[in-house]
Coordinates of C-alpha atoms and ligand atoms in Angstrom, one line a residue:
M1 CA 0.0 0.0 0.0
V2 CA 1.3 3.5 -0.7
S3 CA 0.7 4.5 2.8
M4 CA 3.7 2.4 3.7
A5 CA 5.8 4.3 1.2
L6 CA 4.8 7.5 2.7
G7 CA 5.9 6.3 6.1
S8 CA 5.6 8.7 9.0
D9 CA 6.8 11.7 7.0
R10 CA 4.2 14.4 6.5
E11 CA 6.1 16.3 3.8
S12 CA 4.4 17.2 0.6
R13 CA 4.4 14.7 -2.2
H14 CA 3.7 15.6 -5.8
V15 CA 1.8 13.5 -8.3
H16 CA 0.5 14.2 -11.8
V17 CA -3.1 13.1 -11.0
L18 CA -4.7 12.7 -7.6
I19 CA -8.0 10.9 -7.3
V20 CA -10.0 11.4 -4.1
G21 CA -12.4 8.5 -3.3
S22 CA -12.4 4.9 -4.4
G23 CA -16.0 3.8 -4.8
F24 CA -17.3 2.7 -8.2
S25 CA -16.2 6.0 -9.8
G26 CA -12.7 6.6 -8.3
L27 CA -11.7 3.0 -8.7
G28 CA -12.9 2.9 -12.3
M29 CA -11.0 6.1 -13.0
A30 CA -7.8 4.7 -11.5
I31 CA -8.1 1.6 -13.7
R32 CA -8.6 3.7 -16.8
L33 CA -5.6 5.9 -16.1
A34 CA -3.4 2.9 -15.5
Q35 CA -4.7 1.4 -18.8
Q36 CA -3.8 4.5 -20.8
G37 CA -0.3 4.5 -19.3
V38 CA -0.6 7.2 -16.7
R39 CA 1.8 6.0 -13.9
D40 CA 2.1 9.0 -11.8
Y41 CA -1.3 9.0 -10.0
L42 CA -2.6 8.2 -6.5
V43 CA -6.0 7.5 -5.0
L44 CA -6.8 8.9 -1.6
E45 CA -9.5 7.0 0.3
R46 CA -10.8 7.9 3.7
G47 CA -12.1 4.4 4.4
N48 CA -10.0 1.3 4.8
D49 CA -11.0 -0.3 1.6
V50 CA -12.4 0.3 -1.9
G51 CA -16.2 0.3 -2.4
G52 CA -17.4 3.7 -1.3
T53 CA -21.1 3.5 -0.6
W54 CA -21.1 -0.3 -0.9
R55 CA -18.4 -0.5 1.7
D56 CA -20.3 1.9 4.1
N57 CA -23.9 0.7 3.8
T58 CA -23.9 -2.5 5.7
Y59 CA -27.4 -2.2 7.1
P60 CA -29.6 -5.3 7.3
G61 CA -31.2 -6.0 3.9
A62 CA -28.8 -3.7 2.0
A63 CA -29.1 -4.5 -1.7
C64 CA -29.1 -2.8 -5.0
D65 CA -32.3 -1.8 -6.7
V66 CA -30.7 -1.9 -10.2
P67 CA -30.0 -5.4 -11.6
S68 CA -26.4 -6.4 -11.1
Q69 CA -25.9 -7.3 -14.7
L70 CA -26.2 -3.6 -15.4
Y71 CA -24.9 -2.3 -12.1
S72 CA -21.3 -3.4 -12.8
Y73 CA -18.4 -2.2 -15.0
S74 CA -18.8 -2.9 -18.7
F75 CA -15.1 -3.9 -18.7
A76 CA -15.5 -6.3 -15.9
L77 CA -18.7 -8.3 -16.4
N78 CA -19.4 -10.8 -13.7
P79 CA -21.1 -14.0 -14.9
D80 CA -21.3 -15.2 -11.4
W81 CA -23.8 -12.9 -9.9
S82 CA -25.9 -15.1 -7.6
R83 CA -29.2 -13.3 -8.3
S84 CA -30.7 -10.6 -10.4
F85 CA -30.6 -8.0 -7.6
S86 CA -27.5 -8.5 -5.6
K87 CA -27.1 -7.8 -2.0
Q88 CA -24.4 -5.5 -0.5
P89 CA -21.8 -8.1 0.5
E90 CA -21.8 -9.6 -3.1
I91 CA -21.4 -6.1 -4.7
Q92 CA -18.7 -5.2 -2.3
R93 CA -16.8 -8.4 -3.1
Y94 CA -17.2 -7.7 -6.8
I95 CA -15.7 -4.2 -6.4
Q96 CA -12.8 -5.6 -4.2
G97 CA -12.2 -8.3 -6.9
V98 CA -12.0 -5.7 -9.7
A99 CA -9.5 -3.7 -7.7
D100 CA -7.4 -6.8 -7.2
R101 CA -7.7 -8.0 -10.8
Y102 CA -6.6 -4.7 -12.3
G103 CA -3.8 -4.3 -9.8
V104 CA -4.5 -0.8 -8.6
R105 CA -4.7 -1.3 -4.9
D106 CA -1.0 -0.3 -4.5
K107 CA -1.9 3.1 -5.9
H108 CA -4.3 3.7 -3.0
I109 CA -3.7 5.4 0.3
F110 CA -6.4 4.2 2.6
D111 CA -7.6 5.8 5.9
C112 CA -6.5 9.1 4.3
E113 CA -9.1 11.8 4.5
M114 CA -8.9 15.0 2.4
T115 CA -9.4 17.9 4.6
E116 CA -8.7 20.7 2.2
A117 CA -7.9 21.2 -1.5
R118 CA -6.7 24.6 -2.6
W119 CA -5.8 25.8 -6.1
D120 CA -2.4 27.6 -6.3
S121 CA -2.3 29.8 -9.4
D122 CA 1.5 30.4 -9.1
T123 CA 2.5 26.8 -9.4
A124 CA -0.7 25.7 -11.2
H125 CA -1.0 22.9 -8.7
W126 CA -3.7 21.7 -6.3
Q127 CA -2.5 21.6 -2.8
V128 CA -4.3 18.8 -1.0
H129 CA -4.2 18.5 2.8
T130 CA -5.1 15.2 4.2
S131 CA -5.0 13.2 7.5
K132 CA -1.8 11.6 6.1
G133 CA 0.1 14.7 5.0
T134 CA 0.1 17.1 2.1
F135 CA 0.0 16.4 -1.6
T136 CA 0.3 18.5 -4.6
A137 CA -1.1 17.5 -8.0
D138 CA -1.3 18.9 -11.5
I139 CA -4.8 17.4 -11.9
L140 CA -7.3 16.7 -9.2
I141 CA -10.2 14.3 -9.7
S142 CA -13.0 14.4 -7.1
A143 CA -14.7 11.0 -6.9
V144 CA -16.2 11.4 -3.4
G145 CA -19.8 10.5 -4.6
A146 CA -23.1 12.1 -3.9
L147 CA -24.5 9.7 -1.3
C148 CA -21.7 9.6 1.2
E149 CA -22.3 12.2 4.0
P150 CA -25.1 11.1 6.3
N151 CA -27.8 13.6 6.8
L152 CA -28.7 13.6 10.5
P153 CA -32.0 15.2 11.3
D154 CA -32.0 18.2 13.4
I155 CA -34.7 17.0 15.8
K156 CA -35.1 18.6 19.2
G157 CA -33.5 16.5 22.0
I158 CA -31.9 13.9 19.6
N159 CA -28.6 14.3 21.5
T160 CA -30.2 13.5 24.8
F161 CA -31.4 10.1 23.8
Q162 CA -29.9 7.5 26.1
G163 CA -30.2 4.4 23.8
K164 CA -28.4 3.6 20.6
V165 CA -29.0 6.0 17.7
F166 CA -27.3 5.5 14.4
H167 CA -27.6 6.4 10.7
S168 CA -28.4 3.7 8.1
A169 CA -25.0 4.2 6.4
R170 CA -23.1 3.9 9.7
W171 CA -24.9 0.8 11.0
D172 CA -23.9 -0.2 14.5
H173 CA -23.4 -3.9 14.3
E174 CA -22.6 -4.0 18.1
A175 CA -26.2 -3.0 18.7
D176 CA -28.3 -6.1 19.1
L177 CA -31.9 -5.1 18.2
T178 CA -33.4 -8.4 19.1
G179 CA -36.4 -8.0 21.4
K180 CA -35.9 -4.2 21.5
R181 CA -38.3 -1.3 20.8
V182 CA -36.9 0.3 17.7
A183 CA -37.8 3.5 15.9
V184 CA -36.9 3.9 12.2
I185 CA -37.0 7.5 10.9
G186 CA -37.5 7.8 7.1
T187 CA -39.1 5.8 4.4
G188 CA -36.6 6.1 1.5
A189 CA -34.6 3.4 -0.4
S190 CA -32.6 2.5 2.7
A191 CA -35.5 2.3 5.2
I192 CA -37.6 0.1 3.0
Q193 CA -34.9 -2.5 3.0
I194 CA -34.1 -2.1 6.7
V195 CA -37.7 -2.4 8.0
P196 CA -38.5 -5.9 6.6
S197 CA -35.1 -7.2 7.7
I198 CA -35.4 -6.2 11.4
A199 CA -39.1 -6.3 11.9
P200 CA -39.3 -10.1 12.7
K201 CA -36.7 -9.8 15.5
V202 CA -37.5 -6.6 17.3
A203 CA -40.2 -6.3 20.0
R204 CA -41.8 -3.3 18.3
L205 CA -40.9 -1.1 15.3
D206 CA -42.3 2.4 15.0
L207 CA -41.7 3.7 11.5
Y208 CA -41.8 7.5 11.3
Q209 CA -43.0 8.4 7.8
R210 CA -42.9 11.9 6.6
T211 CA -43.8 11.1 3.0
A212 CA -45.2 7.8 1.7
P213 CA -43.0 6.5 -1.2
W214 CA -44.2 4.7 -4.4
L215 CA -43.2 1.1 -4.5
L216 CA -42.9 -1.2 -7.6
P217 CA -42.4 -5.0 -7.6
R218 CA -38.9 -6.3 -7.2
N219 CA -38.3 -8.9 -9.9
D220 CA -35.6 -10.6 -7.9
R221 CA -34.6 -14.2 -8.2
P222 CA -31.5 -16.4 -8.0
Y223 CA -29.7 -17.2 -11.2
T224 CA -29.6 -20.9 -12.0
S225 CA -26.3 -22.6 -12.5
A226 CA -27.2 -23.1 -16.2
E227 CA -27.7 -19.4 -16.6
R228 CA -24.4 -18.7 -15.0
F229 CA -22.7 -21.3 -17.2
V230 CA -24.2 -19.6 -20.3
F231 CA -23.2 -16.1 -19.1
E232 CA -19.6 -17.3 -18.7
H233 CA -19.2 -19.6 -21.7
V234 CA -21.5 -18.5 -24.5
P235 CA -20.0 -15.4 -26.1
G236 CA -22.2 -12.4 -26.3
V237 CA -25.2 -13.7 -24.2
Q238 CA -24.4 -11.7 -21.1
R239 CA -23.8 -8.5 -23.0
L240 CA -27.1 -9.0 -24.9
Y241 CA -28.9 -9.7 -21.6
R242 CA -27.4 -6.5 -20.2
A243 CA -28.3 -4.5 -23.2
G244 CA -31.9 -5.7 -22.8
I245 CA -32.1 -4.5 -19.2
Y246 CA -30.5 -1.2 -20.3
A247 CA -33.1 -0.7 -23.1
A248 CA -36.0 -1.5 -20.9
R249 CA -34.9 0.9 -18.2
E250 CA -34.1 3.6 -20.6
A251 CA -37.7 3.6 -21.8
Q252 CA -38.6 5.1 -18.4
V253 CA -36.9 8.3 -19.5
I254 CA -39.9 9.1 -21.7
G255 CA -42.2 9.4 -18.7
L256 CA -39.6 10.7 -16.2
A257 CA -38.1 13.5 -18.3
K258 CA -40.2 14.1 -21.3
F259 CA -43.9 13.3 -20.9
P260 CA -44.8 12.8 -17.2
P261 CA -48.4 11.6 -17.9
A262 CA -46.8 8.4 -19.3
M263 CA -45.8 7.6 -15.7
L264 CA -49.4 6.7 -15.1
V265 CA -48.5 3.2 -16.5
L266 CA -46.1 2.6 -13.6
E267 CA -48.4 4.3 -11.2
T268 CA -51.1 1.9 -12.1
I269 CA -48.8 -1.0 -11.4
A270 CA -47.8 0.5 -8.1
R271 CA -51.4 1.1 -7.0
A272 CA -52.3 -2.5 -7.8
K273 CA -49.4 -3.7 -5.7
L274 CA -50.5 -1.4 -2.9
R275 CA -54.0 -2.7 -3.0
S276 CA -53.0 -6.4 -3.1
Q277 CA -50.3 -6.1 -0.4
V278 CA -52.0 -3.8 2.1
R279 CA -55.5 -5.1 2.9
D280 CA -56.1 -2.9 5.9
S281 CA -57.7 0.3 4.6
R282 CA -56.4 2.5 7.4
L283 CA -52.8 1.4 6.8
R284 CA -53.4 1.7 3.0
E285 CA -54.5 5.3 3.4
K286 CA -51.4 6.1 5.4
V287 CA -49.0 4.7 2.9
T288 CA -50.6 5.9 -0.3
P289 CA -48.4 8.5 -1.9
N290 CA -49.7 12.0 -2.7
F291 CA -47.5 12.8 -5.7
R292 CA -46.8 11.5 -9.2
I293 CA -44.7 8.4 -9.3
G294 CA -41.1 9.1 -10.2
C295 CA -41.1 12.6 -8.6
K296 CA -39.1 10.9 -5.8
R297 CA -37.0 7.9 -6.4
M298 CA -39.2 4.9 -7.2
L299 CA -38.6 2.1 -4.8
V300 CA -38.7 -1.6 -5.4
S301 CA -39.6 -4.1 -2.7
N302 CA -41.8 -7.2 -2.3
D303 CA -41.5 -7.4 1.5
Y304 CA -41.9 -3.8 2.7
Y305 CA -45.7 -3.6 2.7
P306 CA -46.1 -7.1 4.3
A307 CA -43.7 -5.9 7.0
L308 CA -45.9 -2.8 7.7
G309 CA -48.8 -5.2 8.2
R310 CA -47.1 -7.0 11.1
D311 CA -48.6 -6.7 14.5
N312 CA -45.4 -5.4 16.0
V313 CA -45.0 -2.6 13.4
D314 CA -46.7 0.8 13.5
V315 CA -46.5 3.5 10.8
V316 CA -46.4 6.9 12.6
T317 CA -47.4 9.8 10.3
D318 CA -47.4 12.5 12.9
G319 CA -44.3 14.6 12.8
I320 CA -41.6 14.2 15.5
A321 CA -41.8 17.0 18.0
E322 CA -39.0 15.9 20.3
I323 CA -36.8 13.1 21.3
R324 CA -36.3 12.4 25.0
A325 CA -33.9 10.2 26.9
G326 CA -36.0 7.1 26.3
S327 CA -38.9 8.1 24.0
I328 CA -40.1 9.9 20.9
V329 CA -42.8 12.5 21.2
T330 CA -44.9 13.3 18.1
T331 CA -46.7 16.6 17.3
D332 CA -50.1 15.1 18.4
G333 CA -48.6 14.8 21.9
A334 CA -48.2 11.0 21.9
E335 CA -45.0 9.6 23.5
R336 CA -43.6 6.2 22.4
E337 CA -40.9 4.6 24.5
V338 CA -38.0 3.3 22.4
D339 CA -34.7 1.5 23.0
A340 CA -32.9 2.4 19.8
I341 CA -33.3 4.8 16.9
V342 CA -32.3 4.1 13.3
V343 CA -32.0 7.3 11.3
A344 CA -32.6 6.5 7.6
T345 CA -32.8 10.1 6.6
G346 CA -30.6 10.1 3.6
F347 CA -27.5 12.1 2.7
H348 CA -26.2 15.6 2.2
V349 CA -26.4 15.8 -1.6
T350 CA -26.7 19.4 -2.7
D351 CA -25.0 20.6 0.5
S352 CA -22.2 18.1 0.8
P353 CA -19.6 19.1 3.4
A354 CA -16.9 18.1 0.9
Y355 CA -17.8 21.3 -1.0
E356 CA -16.5 23.4 1.9
T357 CA -13.0 21.8 1.5
I358 CA -12.4 22.8 -2.1
T359 CA -11.1 26.3 -2.8
G360 CA -10.8 27.5 -6.4
R361 CA -9.0 30.2 -8.4
D362 CA -10.7 33.2 -6.8
G363 CA -10.4 32.0 -3.2
R364 CA -14.0 30.8 -2.9
T365 CA -15.0 27.4 -1.7
L366 CA -17.3 25.3 -3.9
A367 CA -19.8 25.6 -1.0
E368 CA -19.7 29.4 -1.3
V369 CA -20.1 29.3 -5.1
F370 CA -23.0 26.8 -4.9
E371 CA -24.6 28.9 -2.2
A372 CA -24.5 32.0 -4.3
E373 CA -25.2 30.6 -7.7
G374 CA -26.7 27.1 -7.2
Q375 CA -24.9 23.9 -7.8
Q376 CA -23.9 24.0 -11.5
G377 CA -21.2 22.3 -13.5
Y378 CA -20.4 21.5 -17.1
K379 CA -21.3 17.9 -18.2
G380 CA -21.1 17.0 -14.5
S381 CA -17.4 16.9 -14.8
A382 CA -15.9 20.4 -14.5
I383 CA -16.8 23.7 -12.8
A384 CA -15.8 27.2 -13.9
G385 CA -13.3 28.8 -11.5
Y386 CA -11.7 25.4 -10.6
P387 CA -8.9 24.7 -13.1
N388 CA -7.5 21.2 -13.5
L389 CA -10.3 19.8 -11.3
F390 CA -12.6 17.1 -12.7
F391 CA -15.6 15.6 -11.0
L392 CA -17.1 12.1 -11.2
L393 CA -20.8 12.3 -10.3
G394 CA -20.7 16.1 -10.2
P395 CA -23.9 18.2 -10.7
N396 CA -26.8 16.7 -12.8
V397 CA -25.3 13.2 -13.3
G398 CA -27.7 11.4 -11.0
L399 CA -30.4 9.0 -12.3
G400 CA -33.7 7.8 -11.1
H401 CA -34.1 4.8 -13.4
T402 CA -31.0 3.0 -14.3
S403 CA -27.4 2.2 -13.4
I404 CA -25.2 5.0 -12.3
V405 CA -22.2 2.9 -13.3
Y406 CA -23.2 3.7 -17.0
M407 CA -22.9 7.5 -16.2
I408 CA -19.6 6.9 -14.3
E409 CA -18.0 5.1 -17.2
S410 CA -19.1 7.9 -19.6
Q411 CA -17.4 10.4 -17.3
I412 CA -14.3 8.2 -16.9
A413 CA -13.9 8.2 -20.7
Y414 CA -14.2 12.0 -20.8
I415 CA -11.8 12.7 -18.0
A416 CA -9.3 10.2 -19.2
D417 CA -9.4 11.9 -22.6
A418 CA -8.9 15.3 -20.8
V419 CA -5.8 13.9 -19.0
A420 CA -4.5 12.6 -22.3
T421 CA -5.1 15.9 -24.0
I422 CA -3.4 17.9 -21.3
D423 CA -0.4 15.6 -21.5
R424 CA -0.3 15.5 -25.3
R425 CA -0.6 19.3 -25.8
G426 CA 1.5 20.2 -22.8
L427 CA -1.3 22.2 -21.2
R428 CA -0.6 23.8 -17.9
T429 CA -4.2 24.6 -17.0
V430 CA -7.7 23.8 -18.3
E431 CA -10.7 25.5 -16.9
V432 CA -14.2 25.3 -18.3
R433 CA -15.4 28.6 -19.7
K434 CA -18.2 30.2 -17.6
D435 CA -20.2 31.2 -20.7
V436 CA -20.1 27.6 -21.9
Q437 CA -21.1 26.3 -18.5
D438 CA -24.0 28.8 -18.3
S439 CA -25.3 27.9 -21.7
F440 CA -25.0 24.2 -20.8
N441 CA -27.1 24.7 -17.7
R442 CA -29.7 26.9 -19.5
T443 CA -30.3 24.0 -21.8
L444 CA -30.3 21.5 -19.0
Q445 CA -32.7 23.3 -16.8
G446 CA -34.9 24.0 -19.9
K447 CA -35.2 20.2 -20.3
L448 CA -36.0 19.7 -16.6
V449 CA -38.9 22.1 -16.5
R450 CA -41.4 19.5 -17.8
S451 CA -39.8 16.5 -16.0
V452 CA -41.7 14.6 -13.4
W453 CA -39.0 15.6 -10.8
N454 CA -40.0 19.3 -11.3
T455 CA -43.7 18.9 -11.9
G456 CA -44.7 15.8 -9.9
G457 CA -45.8 17.6 -6.8
C458 CA -43.2 16.4 -4.3
A459 CA -40.3 17.8 -2.3
S460 CA -37.0 15.9 -2.9
W461 CA -33.3 16.2 -2.5
Y462 CA -33.1 16.3 -6.3
L463 CA -34.0 20.1 -6.0
D464 CA -31.8 22.7 -4.5
K465 CA -33.0 25.7 -2.4
Y466 CA -33.6 27.7 -5.6
G467 CA -35.9 25.0 -6.9
N468 CA -33.5 23.9 -9.6
N469 CA -32.9 20.2 -10.2
T470 CA -29.1 20.1 -9.8
T471 CA -28.8 16.4 -9.3
L472 CA -30.4 14.5 -12.1
W473 CA -29.6 14.0 -15.8
P474 CA -32.7 15.0 -17.8
D475 CA -32.4 12.9 -20.9
F476 CA -31.5 9.4 -22.2
T477 CA -28.2 8.2 -20.7
F478 CA -26.9 7.4 -24.2
R479 CA -27.1 11.1 -25.0
F480 CA -24.9 11.8 -21.9
R481 CA -22.4 9.2 -23.2
K482 CA -22.4 10.8 -26.6
L483 CA -21.9 14.3 -25.1
L484 CA -18.9 13.1 -23.1
E485 CA -17.3 11.0 -25.9
K486 CA -14.4 13.3 -26.3
F487 CA -12.8 16.0 -24.2
D488 CA -14.0 19.2 -25.9
V489 CA -11.0 21.6 -25.6
P490 CA -12.8 24.6 -27.1
A491 CA -15.1 24.6 -24.1
Y492 CA -12.1 25.3 -21.9
E493 CA -9.7 28.1 -21.3
T494 CA -6.3 26.7 -21.5
T495 CA -2.7 27.8 -20.7
T496 CA 0.3 26.0 -22.0
R497 CA 3.5 25.0 -20.4
S498 CA 5.7 25.7 -23.4
R499 CA 4.5 29.3 -23.6
D500 CA 5.3 29.7 -19.9
I501 CA 8.8 28.6 -20.6
E502 CA 9.1 30.8 -23.7
A503 CA 7.5 33.9 -22.2
G504 CA 8.5 33.2 -18.6
A505 CA 5.0 34.0 -17.6
E506 CA 1.6 32.5 -17.7
S507 CA -0.1 33.0 -21.1
K508 CA -3.7 32.6 -21.5
V509 CA -5.1 31.2 -24.7
V510 CA -8.5 30.1 -25.6
A511 CA -8.0 26.9 -27.5
G512 CA -10.0 26.6 -30.7
Ligands
LIG601 P1 -33.6 9.2 1.1 O1 -34.1 8.6 -0.1 O2 -33.2 10.6 1.1 O3 -34.8 9.1 2.2 C1 -34.7 9.7 3.4 C2 -36.0 9.5 4.2 O4 -35.9 10.2 5.4 C3 -37.2 10.1 3.5 O5 -38.3 9.3 3.7 C4 -37.3 11.5 4.2 O6 -38.6 12.0 4.1 C5 -36.9 11.1 5.6 N1 -36.5 12.2 6.4 C6 -35.4 13.0 6.1 N2 -35.3 13.9 7.0 C7 -36.2 13.7 8.0 C8 -36.6 14.3 9.2 N3 -35.9 15.4 9.7 N4 -37.7 13.8 9.9 C9 -38.3 12.7 9.4 N5 -38.0 12.1 8.2 C10 -37.0 12.6 7.5 O7 -32.4 8.4 1.8 P2 -32.0 6.9 1.6 O8 -33.2 6.0 1.9 O9 -30.8 6.7 2.4 O10 -31.7 6.8 0.1 C11 -30.8 7.8 -0.5 C12 -30.4 7.4 -1.8 O11 -29.5 6.3 -1.7 C13 -31.6 6.8 -2.7 O12 -32.4 7.8 -3.3 C14 -30.8 6.0 -3.7 O13 -30.3 6.8 -4.7 C15 -29.7 5.5 -2.8 N6 -29.9 4.1 -2.3 C16 -29.9 3.2 -3.3 C17 -30.2 1.9 -2.9 C18 -30.1 0.9 -4.0 O14 -30.8 -0.1 -3.9 N7 -29.4 1.1 -5.1 C19 -30.5 1.6 -1.6 C20 -30.4 2.6 -0.7 C21 -30.2 3.9 -1.1 P3 -39.2 12.9 2.9 O15 -39.4 11.9 1.8 O16 -40.4 13.5 3.4 O17 -38.1 13.8 2.6

């Protein structure tokens, strides 16, 4: 591991490319750079392993709601998936296996948290301070992910609670919930997997629901050994299967982004599921959503509604007024005693603390820029004012319908081409032009106006405080791929190294 090479010294170390984060995106980026012959790069990872969100989310029932055949790298298909929707341990093993197979682990520094990244115009380097010393880099790639910083609810008295309280993404495996009275706060993608997994073993489960989600059937099943044999040995079958899943999911973009009334088809399926799985009319009324399906992330589960129907489970729809030492009090004045609280309240997405640590050319942090102007970028991969900085899963790259790995691989190709272009042309700096970024975002927001995310009648973390959808891609994902096929130098202001040497000063050119 590189951490050994660094030893105990805390002096600055320079690398050509520094990647921060080693989930699906950072790991994939590292592999691609290695494949194109970039040797002088490092990956900083604050955890003790690769995997990102799949390393961190170990809550009971954690699984992917996108089929694994699609939720995997195109360059590392896995014929051995045990089932159509894999569980977290299998996905984490897959990611670890890819890191080993492509031999990039020794480029990682684990347990190394970036605390600050600052652009230095004089040297044209990023200065990156970490828990394991300082680094400088010609090119910085942020791969910290959007769903990594737990969002802890600001509920009165939560710090006075005497029992165990933990976030879904930081599951406390020491806490034995068997026979305990447990509260789960939230009804998002994480909670709907946690509730059915723990309900059979707890004494009582109070589920605090602010908004009822839409649920679709989960077509999950184990793969037979014959299927796995065919995936492995019959050329093309697995890719064809994967393409079929991709195409079926892509069809949802029509309803989600272009013509929301088309979502009625899925809403009808979801309503039928609700009717058949929730027979108790009072419970059904509580868990019937009041917005157009797709406005929030569509959830898939076969065991969530049955879990809510259990005698030891109660869906609480009154808001939480206060948490006391051993109980939760709701706005109707009811007080429910509880031994442990699971906080499944999602993540800081549009207000990630990571943005406070990155300072650009004009001395402003990303958090300050986003606060003033909204979270905007160019192709989700670059931001004006931040030279030589690229983003994986930056603004408007998120999805509500298919595999994020597809988007990640599109960005990896773009950023890898950017690095190759910088090296080939001897560029000192590249920075996306503000006018290009603004024009890109006008088009993007124009497309989002009619989307179900903006018109579906719900509040969601997809929208920022200005009401702009700064998280999701508003079109077919193959259009994103096409857009990011090549690094488009004219969209960037560039300076060259050779001119520096010739003129002895920075020279600014707009590449054409
Ligand atoms: P989430 O979707 O953001 O859901 C958070 C839940 O907590 C919502 O029900 C929200 O209610 C509720 N909540 C938030 N603050 C609250 C408060 N102060 N008081 C009461 N309730 C509160 O979070 P998540 O379930 O962790 O999922 C986050 C994302 O992770 C998902 O959208 C998905 O992209 C990803 N994920 C994916 C998988 C997968 O299978 N691939 C699994 C888990 C998560 P409101 O709805 O009213 O805001």
